[in-house]
Amino acid sequence: MLNIAICDDDALHGRHTAAQISALDGFAAAKLSLFTGADNLIYAITEDNYAVDIAVLDIQMESMDGIELAKRINEIAPECQVIFLSGHIEYASKVYDAEHVFFVLKSQSETYLKSALEKAVHRRESAKANYIVITNGANAQRIPWDRVQYLERVLRRTKVVTADGEYWTSAAPKELVAGLDETCYCRCHNSYYVNTASLAAMLPGEFILKSGAHIPISRSLSRQAKETFLFAGPRFGG
């Protein structure tokens, strides 16, 4: 069963969102849990072992706003997919401080909420299935792709840069990503493959990742890189 948390300090809005989700095709059987504060949701995850799959978060809340809450969820429940649902368009550029799959304006929720939820489900299922295997001699280690930021080929070895540190392997980047969903990565240079979920910005000749890393884009792969950035990253609702 899909566990969806709705966090909105306006209980009326929270119940309205729950009613909208329950009425959507494919989500009627989801288990919805309402929270009126960030602290309540964090407590449920950390103390009550609440296994949340998707968190639909209001942004403008007392004590802790939705963006800070999303950052905390990224840490304590990294498999949880975050959707921002806000009445304020001015937050649209600020939400990139936290890992999320969609930003939806409350006024446009009837149009975009279903797409946001479907994307969140897809991301979660992909995260469960997608991992790379790093081998060094007789040792092998599985690393979830959602923890990987980018792969860099250095001479005859590949550096795997993750949120938790760096790993090295003799396997080529192409071999490491062979079993992944192709929408999860982008080859932007002969020596670099990036996780599309890590992309924050694209400048002439380079990607900027959410970690702040600068990844070069070769001329021959610039068109492919641009298409990936425009169509594979998070979307705004409107």
mmCIF file of C-alpha atoms in Angstrom:
data_model
loop_
_atom_site.group_PDB
_atom_site.id
_atom_site.type_symbol
_atom_site.label_atom_id
_atom_site.label_comp_id
_atom_site.label_asym_id
_atom_site.label_seq_id
_atom_site.Cartn_x
_atom_site.Cartn_y
_atom_site.Cartn_z
ATOM 1 C CA MET A 1 0.000 0.000 0.000
ATOM 2 C CA LEU A 2 1.219 3.486 -0.872
ATOM 3 C CA ASN A 3 1.707 5.738 2.168
ATOM 4 C CA ILE A 4 1.168 9.422 1.395
ATOM 5 C CA ALA A 5 1.775 12.099 4.028
ATOM 6 C CA ILE A 6 0.103 15.491 3.671
ATOM 7 C CA CYS A 7 1.616 18.245 5.800
ATOM 8 C CA ASP A 8 -0.227 21.566 5.894
ATOM 9 C CA ASP A 9 -0.694 23.752 8.967
ATOM 10 C CA ASP A 10 -4.109 24.702 7.604
ATOM 11 C CA ALA A 11 -6.154 21.604 8.452
ATOM 12 C CA LEU A 12 -8.899 22.588 6.016
ATOM 13 C CA HIS A 13 -6.452 22.750 3.116
ATOM 14 C CA GLY A 14 -4.928 19.465 4.232
ATOM 15 C CA ARG A 15 -8.296 17.716 4.163
ATOM 16 C CA HIS A 16 -9.054 19.249 0.768
ATOM 17 C CA THR A 17 -5.774 17.878 -0.613
ATOM 18 C CA ALA A 18 -6.554 14.447 0.842
ATOM 19 C CA ALA A 19 -9.979 14.476 -0.823
ATOM 20 C CA GLN A 20 -8.402 15.421 -4.155
ATOM 21 C CA ILE A 21 -5.886 12.579 -3.959
ATOM 22 C CA SER A 22 -8.511 10.013 -2.946
ATOM 23 C CA ALA A 23 -10.567 10.952 -6.000
ATOM 24 C CA LEU A 24 -7.703 10.407 -8.456
ATOM 25 C CA ASP A 25 -7.549 7.270 -10.581
ATOM 26 C CA GLY A 26 -4.860 4.986 -9.223
ATOM 27 C CA PHE A 27 -4.678 6.606 -5.782
ATOM 28 C CA ALA A 28 -8.012 5.696 -4.186
ATOM 29 C CA ALA A 29 -6.353 2.841 -2.262
ATOM 30 C CA ALA A 30 -3.453 4.953 -0.977
ATOM 31 C CA LYS A 31 -3.215 5.391 2.784
ATOM 32 C CA LEU A 32 -3.313 9.120 3.506
ATOM 33 C CA SER A 33 -1.993 10.603 6.747
ATOM 34 C CA LEU A 34 -2.576 14.256 7.639
ATOM 35 C CA PHE A 35 -0.070 16.317 9.628
ATOM 36 C CA THR A 36 -0.564 19.927 10.697
ATOM 37 C CA GLY A 37 3.078 20.590 11.528
ATOM 38 C CA ALA A 38 6.568 19.613 10.424
ATOM 39 C CA ASP A 39 7.506 18.357 13.883
ATOM 40 C CA ASN A 40 4.616 15.892 13.864
ATOM 41 C CA LEU A 41 5.693 14.379 10.559
ATOM 42 C CA ILE A 42 9.352 14.174 11.580
ATOM 43 C CA TYR A 43 8.356 12.472 14.836
ATOM 44 C CA ALA A 44 6.207 9.948 12.981
ATOM 45 C CA ILE A 45 9.124 9.013 10.717
ATOM 46 C CA THR A 46 11.875 8.927 13.340
ATOM 47 C CA GLU A 47 10.002 7.648 16.394
ATOM 48 C CA ASP A 48 6.947 5.784 15.102
ATOM 49 C CA ASN A 49 8.712 4.148 12.131
ATOM 50 C CA TYR A 50 6.232 5.703 9.711
ATOM 51 C CA ALA A 51 7.261 4.383 6.282
ATOM 52 C CA VAL A 52 6.236 7.318 4.120
ATOM 53 C CA ASP A 53 6.445 6.881 0.346
ATOM 54 C CA ILE A 54 5.343 10.352 -0.795
ATOM 55 C CA ALA A 55 5.171 13.587 1.205
ATOM 56 C CA VAL A 56 2.948 16.402 -0.077
ATOM 57 C CA LEU A 57 4.165 19.517 1.707
ATOM 58 C CA ASP A 58 2.825 23.012 2.113
ATOM 59 C CA ILE A 59 5.700 25.507 2.180
ATOM 60 C CA GLN A 60 4.568 28.443 4.291
ATOM 61 C CA MET A 61 4.147 26.916 7.747
ATOM 62 C CA GLU A 62 4.969 27.974 11.291
ATOM 63 C CA SER A 63 8.004 26.643 13.219
ATOM 64 C CA MET A 64 9.534 24.978 10.126
ATOM 65 C CA ASP A 65 8.685 25.760 6.512
ATOM 66 C CA GLY A 66 8.110 23.074 3.913
ATOM 67 C CA ILE A 67 11.517 23.483 2.277
ATOM 68 C CA GLU A 68 13.367 22.917 5.551
ATOM 69 C CA LEU A 69 11.042 19.998 6.267
ATOM 70 C CA ALA A 70 11.862 18.504 2.857
ATOM 71 C CA LYS A 71 15.588 18.769 3.609
ATOM 72 C CA ARG A 72 15.004 16.896 6.860
ATOM 73 C CA ILE A 73 12.969 14.228 5.078
ATOM 74 C CA ASN A 74 15.761 13.896 2.493
ATOM 75 C CA GLU A 75 18.041 12.983 5.412
ATOM 76 C CA ILE A 76 15.838 10.702 7.510
ATOM 77 C CA ALA A 77 13.789 9.075 4.729
ATOM 78 C CA PRO A 78 15.775 9.482 1.486
ATOM 79 C CA GLU A 79 13.490 7.058 -0.347
ATOM 80 C CA CYS A 80 10.498 9.365 0.260
ATOM 81 C CA GLN A 81 9.466 11.454 -2.750
ATOM 82 C CA VAL A 82 8.583 15.080 -1.979
ATOM 83 C CA ILE A 83 5.928 17.176 -3.721
ATOM 84 C CA PHE A 84 5.574 20.840 -2.829
ATOM 85 C CA LEU A 85 2.011 22.173 -2.852
ATOM 86 C CA SER A 86 1.933 25.915 -2.277
ATOM 87 C CA GLY A 87 -0.227 28.954 -2.839
ATOM 88 C CA HIS A 88 2.831 31.139 -3.401
ATOM 89 C CA ILE A 89 4.615 31.144 -6.777
ATOM 90 C CA GLU A 90 7.551 33.069 -5.292
ATOM 91 C CA TYR A 91 8.750 29.831 -3.672
ATOM 92 C CA ALA A 92 9.189 28.146 -7.064
ATOM 93 C CA SER A 93 12.905 28.937 -7.324
ATOM 94 C CA LYS A 94 13.641 28.280 -3.644
ATOM 95 C CA VAL A 95 12.411 24.681 -3.613
ATOM 96 C CA TYR A 96 15.574 23.521 -5.388
ATOM 97 C CA ASP A 97 17.340 23.729 -2.035
ATOM 98 C CA ALA A 98 15.707 20.356 -1.307
ATOM 99 C CA GLU A 99 15.340 17.155 -3.309
ATOM 100 C CA HIS A 100 11.807 16.977 -4.733
ATOM 101 C CA VAL A 101 9.910 15.797 -7.791
ATOM 102 C CA PHE A 102 7.328 18.521 -8.397
ATOM 103 C CA PHE A 103 6.186 22.001 -7.385
ATOM 104 C CA VAL A 104 2.428 22.534 -7.724
ATOM 105 C CA LEU A 105 0.470 25.705 -7.099
ATOM 106 C CA LYS A 106 -2.617 25.061 -4.976
ATOM 107 C CA SER A 107 -4.691 26.969 -7.523
ATOM 108 C CA GLN A 108 -3.567 24.471 -10.190
ATOM 109 C CA SER A 109 -3.694 21.286 -8.131
ATOM 110 C CA GLU A 110 -6.634 19.839 -10.072
ATOM 111 C CA THR A 111 -4.533 20.085 -13.236
ATOM 112 C CA TYR A 112 -1.107 19.007 -11.999
ATOM 113 C CA LEU A 113 -1.451 17.017 -8.766
ATOM 114 C CA LYS A 114 -2.091 13.692 -10.485
ATOM 115 C CA SER A 115 0.953 14.130 -12.751
ATOM 116 C CA ALA A 116 3.052 15.024 -9.724
ATOM 117 C CA LEU A 117 1.944 11.917 -7.832
ATOM 118 C CA GLU A 118 2.500 9.652 -10.829
ATOM 119 C CA LYS A 119 6.002 11.038 -11.255
ATOM 120 C CA ALA A 120 6.678 10.512 -7.545
ATOM 121 C CA VAL A 121 5.558 6.882 -7.776
ATOM 122 C CA HIS A 122 7.753 6.347 -10.836
ATOM 123 C CA ARG A 123 10.752 7.913 -9.098
ATOM 124 C CA ARG A 124 10.214 5.772 -6.020
ATOM 125 C CA GLU A 125 9.928 2.559 -7.999
ATOM 126 C CA SER A 126 13.000 3.486 -10.030
ATOM 127 C CA ALA A 127 14.913 4.230 -6.844
ATOM 128 C CA LYS A 128 14.043 0.785 -5.502
ATOM 129 C CA ALA A 129 15.227 -0.950 -8.657
ATOM 130 C CA ASN A 130 18.144 1.253 -9.647
ATOM 131 C CA TYR A 131 21.549 0.681 -8.183
ATOM 132 C CA ILE A 132 25.068 0.230 -9.465
ATOM 133 C CA VAL A 133 27.524 -2.449 -8.436
ATOM 134 C CA ILE A 134 31.109 -1.471 -7.690
ATOM 135 C CA THR A 135 33.634 -4.278 -7.696
ATOM 136 C CA ASN A 136 37.209 -4.214 -6.480
ATOM 137 C CA GLY A 137 38.836 -7.592 -6.685
ATOM 138 C CA ALA A 138 36.656 -10.093 -4.835
ATOM 139 C CA ASN A 139 34.623 -7.355 -3.140
ATOM 140 C CA ALA A 140 31.339 -6.039 -4.528
ATOM 141 C CA GLN A 141 29.165 -3.223 -3.221
ATOM 142 C CA ARG A 142 25.691 -2.140 -4.311
ATOM 143 C CA ILE A 143 25.088 1.630 -4.275
ATOM 144 C CA PRO A 144 21.583 3.051 -4.816
ATOM 145 C CA TRP A 145 21.603 5.320 -7.848
ATOM 146 C CA ASP A 146 19.691 8.004 -5.965
ATOM 147 C CA ARG A 147 22.794 8.467 -3.772
ATOM 148 C CA VAL A 148 25.084 8.930 -6.794
ATOM 149 C CA GLN A 149 25.779 12.442 -8.099
ATOM 150 C CA TYR A 150 28.061 11.668 -11.029
ATOM 151 C CA LEU A 151 30.597 9.254 -12.505
ATOM 152 C CA GLU A 152 33.978 10.418 -13.765
ATOM 153 C CA ARG A 153 36.410 8.317 -15.781
ATOM 154 C CA VAL A 154 39.981 9.064 -14.679
ATOM 155 C CA LEU A 155 42.576 7.218 -16.758
ATOM 156 C CA ARG A 156 41.577 3.549 -16.378
ATOM 157 C CA ARG A 157 39.444 3.939 -13.279
ATOM 158 C CA THR A 158 36.010 5.404 -12.555
ATOM 159 C CA LYS A 159 35.326 7.719 -9.648
ATOM 160 C CA VAL A 160 31.801 7.365 -8.263
ATOM 161 C CA VAL A 161 30.829 10.523 -6.387
ATOM 162 C CA THR A 162 27.914 10.074 -3.986
ATOM 163 C CA ALA A 163 26.233 12.026 -1.218
ATOM 164 C CA ASP A 164 28.178 9.845 1.227
ATOM 165 C CA GLY A 165 31.653 10.024 -0.308
ATOM 166 C CA GLU A 166 33.729 8.756 -3.230
ATOM 167 C CA TYR A 167 34.284 5.221 -4.511
ATOM 168 C CA TRP A 168 36.649 3.885 -7.164
ATOM 169 C CA THR A 169 36.278 0.985 -9.571
ATOM 170 C CA SER A 170 37.924 -0.291 -12.728
ATOM 171 C CA ALA A 171 34.543 -0.654 -14.474
ATOM 172 C CA ALA A 172 33.764 1.957 -17.133
ATOM 173 C CA PRO A 173 30.823 4.346 -16.533
ATOM 174 C CA LYS A 174 28.944 2.763 -19.447
ATOM 175 C CA GLU A 175 29.145 -0.612 -17.720
ATOM 176 C CA LEU A 176 27.993 0.793 -14.378
ATOM 177 C CA VAL A 177 24.818 2.384 -15.786
ATOM 178 C CA ALA A 178 23.962 -0.482 -18.149
ATOM 179 C CA GLY A 179 21.086 -1.748 -15.994
ATOM 180 C CA LEU A 180 19.595 1.633 -15.092
ATOM 181 C CA ASP A 181 16.518 3.377 -16.436
ATOM 182 C CA GLU A 182 17.909 5.652 -19.161
ATOM 183 C CA THR A 183 16.008 8.652 -17.779
ATOM 184 C CA CYS A 184 18.089 8.452 -14.594
ATOM 185 C CA TYR A 185 21.392 9.504 -16.126
ATOM 186 C CA CYS A 186 22.938 11.654 -18.812
ATOM 187 C CA ARG A 187 26.243 11.188 -20.572
ATOM 188 C CA CYS A 188 27.384 14.776 -21.051
ATOM 189 C CA HIS A 189 31.083 14.216 -21.757
ATOM 190 C CA ASN A 190 33.346 11.324 -22.726
ATOM 191 C CA SER A 191 34.473 11.153 -19.103
ATOM 192 C CA TYR A 192 31.256 12.076 -17.264
ATOM 193 C CA TYR A 193 27.826 10.617 -16.566
ATOM 194 C CA VAL A 194 25.522 12.592 -14.246
ATOM 195 C CA ASN A 195 22.490 11.578 -12.224
ATOM 196 C CA THR A 196 19.633 13.635 -13.697
ATOM 197 C CA ALA A 197 18.108 14.037 -10.227
ATOM 198 C CA SER A 198 21.283 15.892 -9.178
ATOM 199 C CA LEU A 199 20.980 18.610 -11.834
ATOM 200 C CA ALA A 200 20.425 22.166 -10.605
ATOM 201 C CA ALA A 201 21.378 24.382 -13.559
ATOM 202 C CA MET A 202 22.842 24.311 -17.048
ATOM 203 C CA LEU A 203 25.321 26.926 -18.235
ATOM 204 C CA PRO A 204 27.243 27.125 -21.515
ATOM 205 C CA GLY A 205 29.562 24.146 -21.481
ATOM 206 C CA GLU A 206 28.671 22.771 -18.060
ATOM 207 C CA PHE A 207 26.084 21.415 -15.660
ATOM 208 C CA ILE A 208 25.840 22.719 -12.108
ATOM 209 C CA LEU A 209 24.772 20.035 -9.659
ATOM 210 C CA LYS A 210 22.792 20.576 -6.472
ATOM 211 C CA SER A 211 25.982 19.781 -4.570
ATOM 212 C CA GLY A 212 27.653 22.751 -6.287
ATOM 213 C CA ALA A 213 29.870 20.581 -8.495
ATOM 214 C CA HIS A 214 30.605 21.791 -12.045
ATOM 215 C CA ILE A 215 30.446 19.039 -14.678
ATOM 216 C CA PRO A 216 31.731 19.755 -18.213
ATOM 217 C CA ILE A 217 29.528 19.251 -21.264
ATOM 218 C CA SER A 218 31.280 18.412 -24.516
ATOM 219 C CA ARG A 219 30.167 20.038 -27.764
ATOM 220 C CA SER A 220 29.260 16.716 -29.323
ATOM 221 C CA LEU A 221 26.901 15.890 -26.436
ATOM 222 C CA SER A 222 25.540 19.392 -25.749
ATOM 223 C CA ARG A 223 22.229 18.850 -27.561
ATOM 224 C CA GLN A 224 21.574 15.621 -25.690
ATOM 225 C CA ALA A 225 22.533 17.313 -22.420
ATOM 226 C CA LYS A 226 20.150 20.211 -23.064
ATOM 227 C CA GLU A 227 17.255 17.874 -23.857
ATOM 228 C CA THR A 228 17.943 15.923 -20.681
ATOM 229 C CA PHE A 229 18.012 19.063 -18.562
ATOM 230 C CA LEU A 230 14.773 20.388 -20.049
ATOM 231 C CA PHE A 231 12.760 17.182 -19.961
ATOM 232 C CA ALA A 232 14.212 14.822 -17.345
ATOM 233 C CA GLY A 233 14.455 17.128 -14.335
ATOM 234 C CA PRO A 234 11.780 18.291 -11.858
ATOM 235 C CA ARG A 235 8.768 20.135 -13.291
ATOM 236 C CA PHE A 236 6.800 23.153 -12.193
ATOM 237 C CA GLY A 237 3.031 22.964 -12.149
ATOM 238 C CA GLY A 238 2.276 25.738 -14.625
#
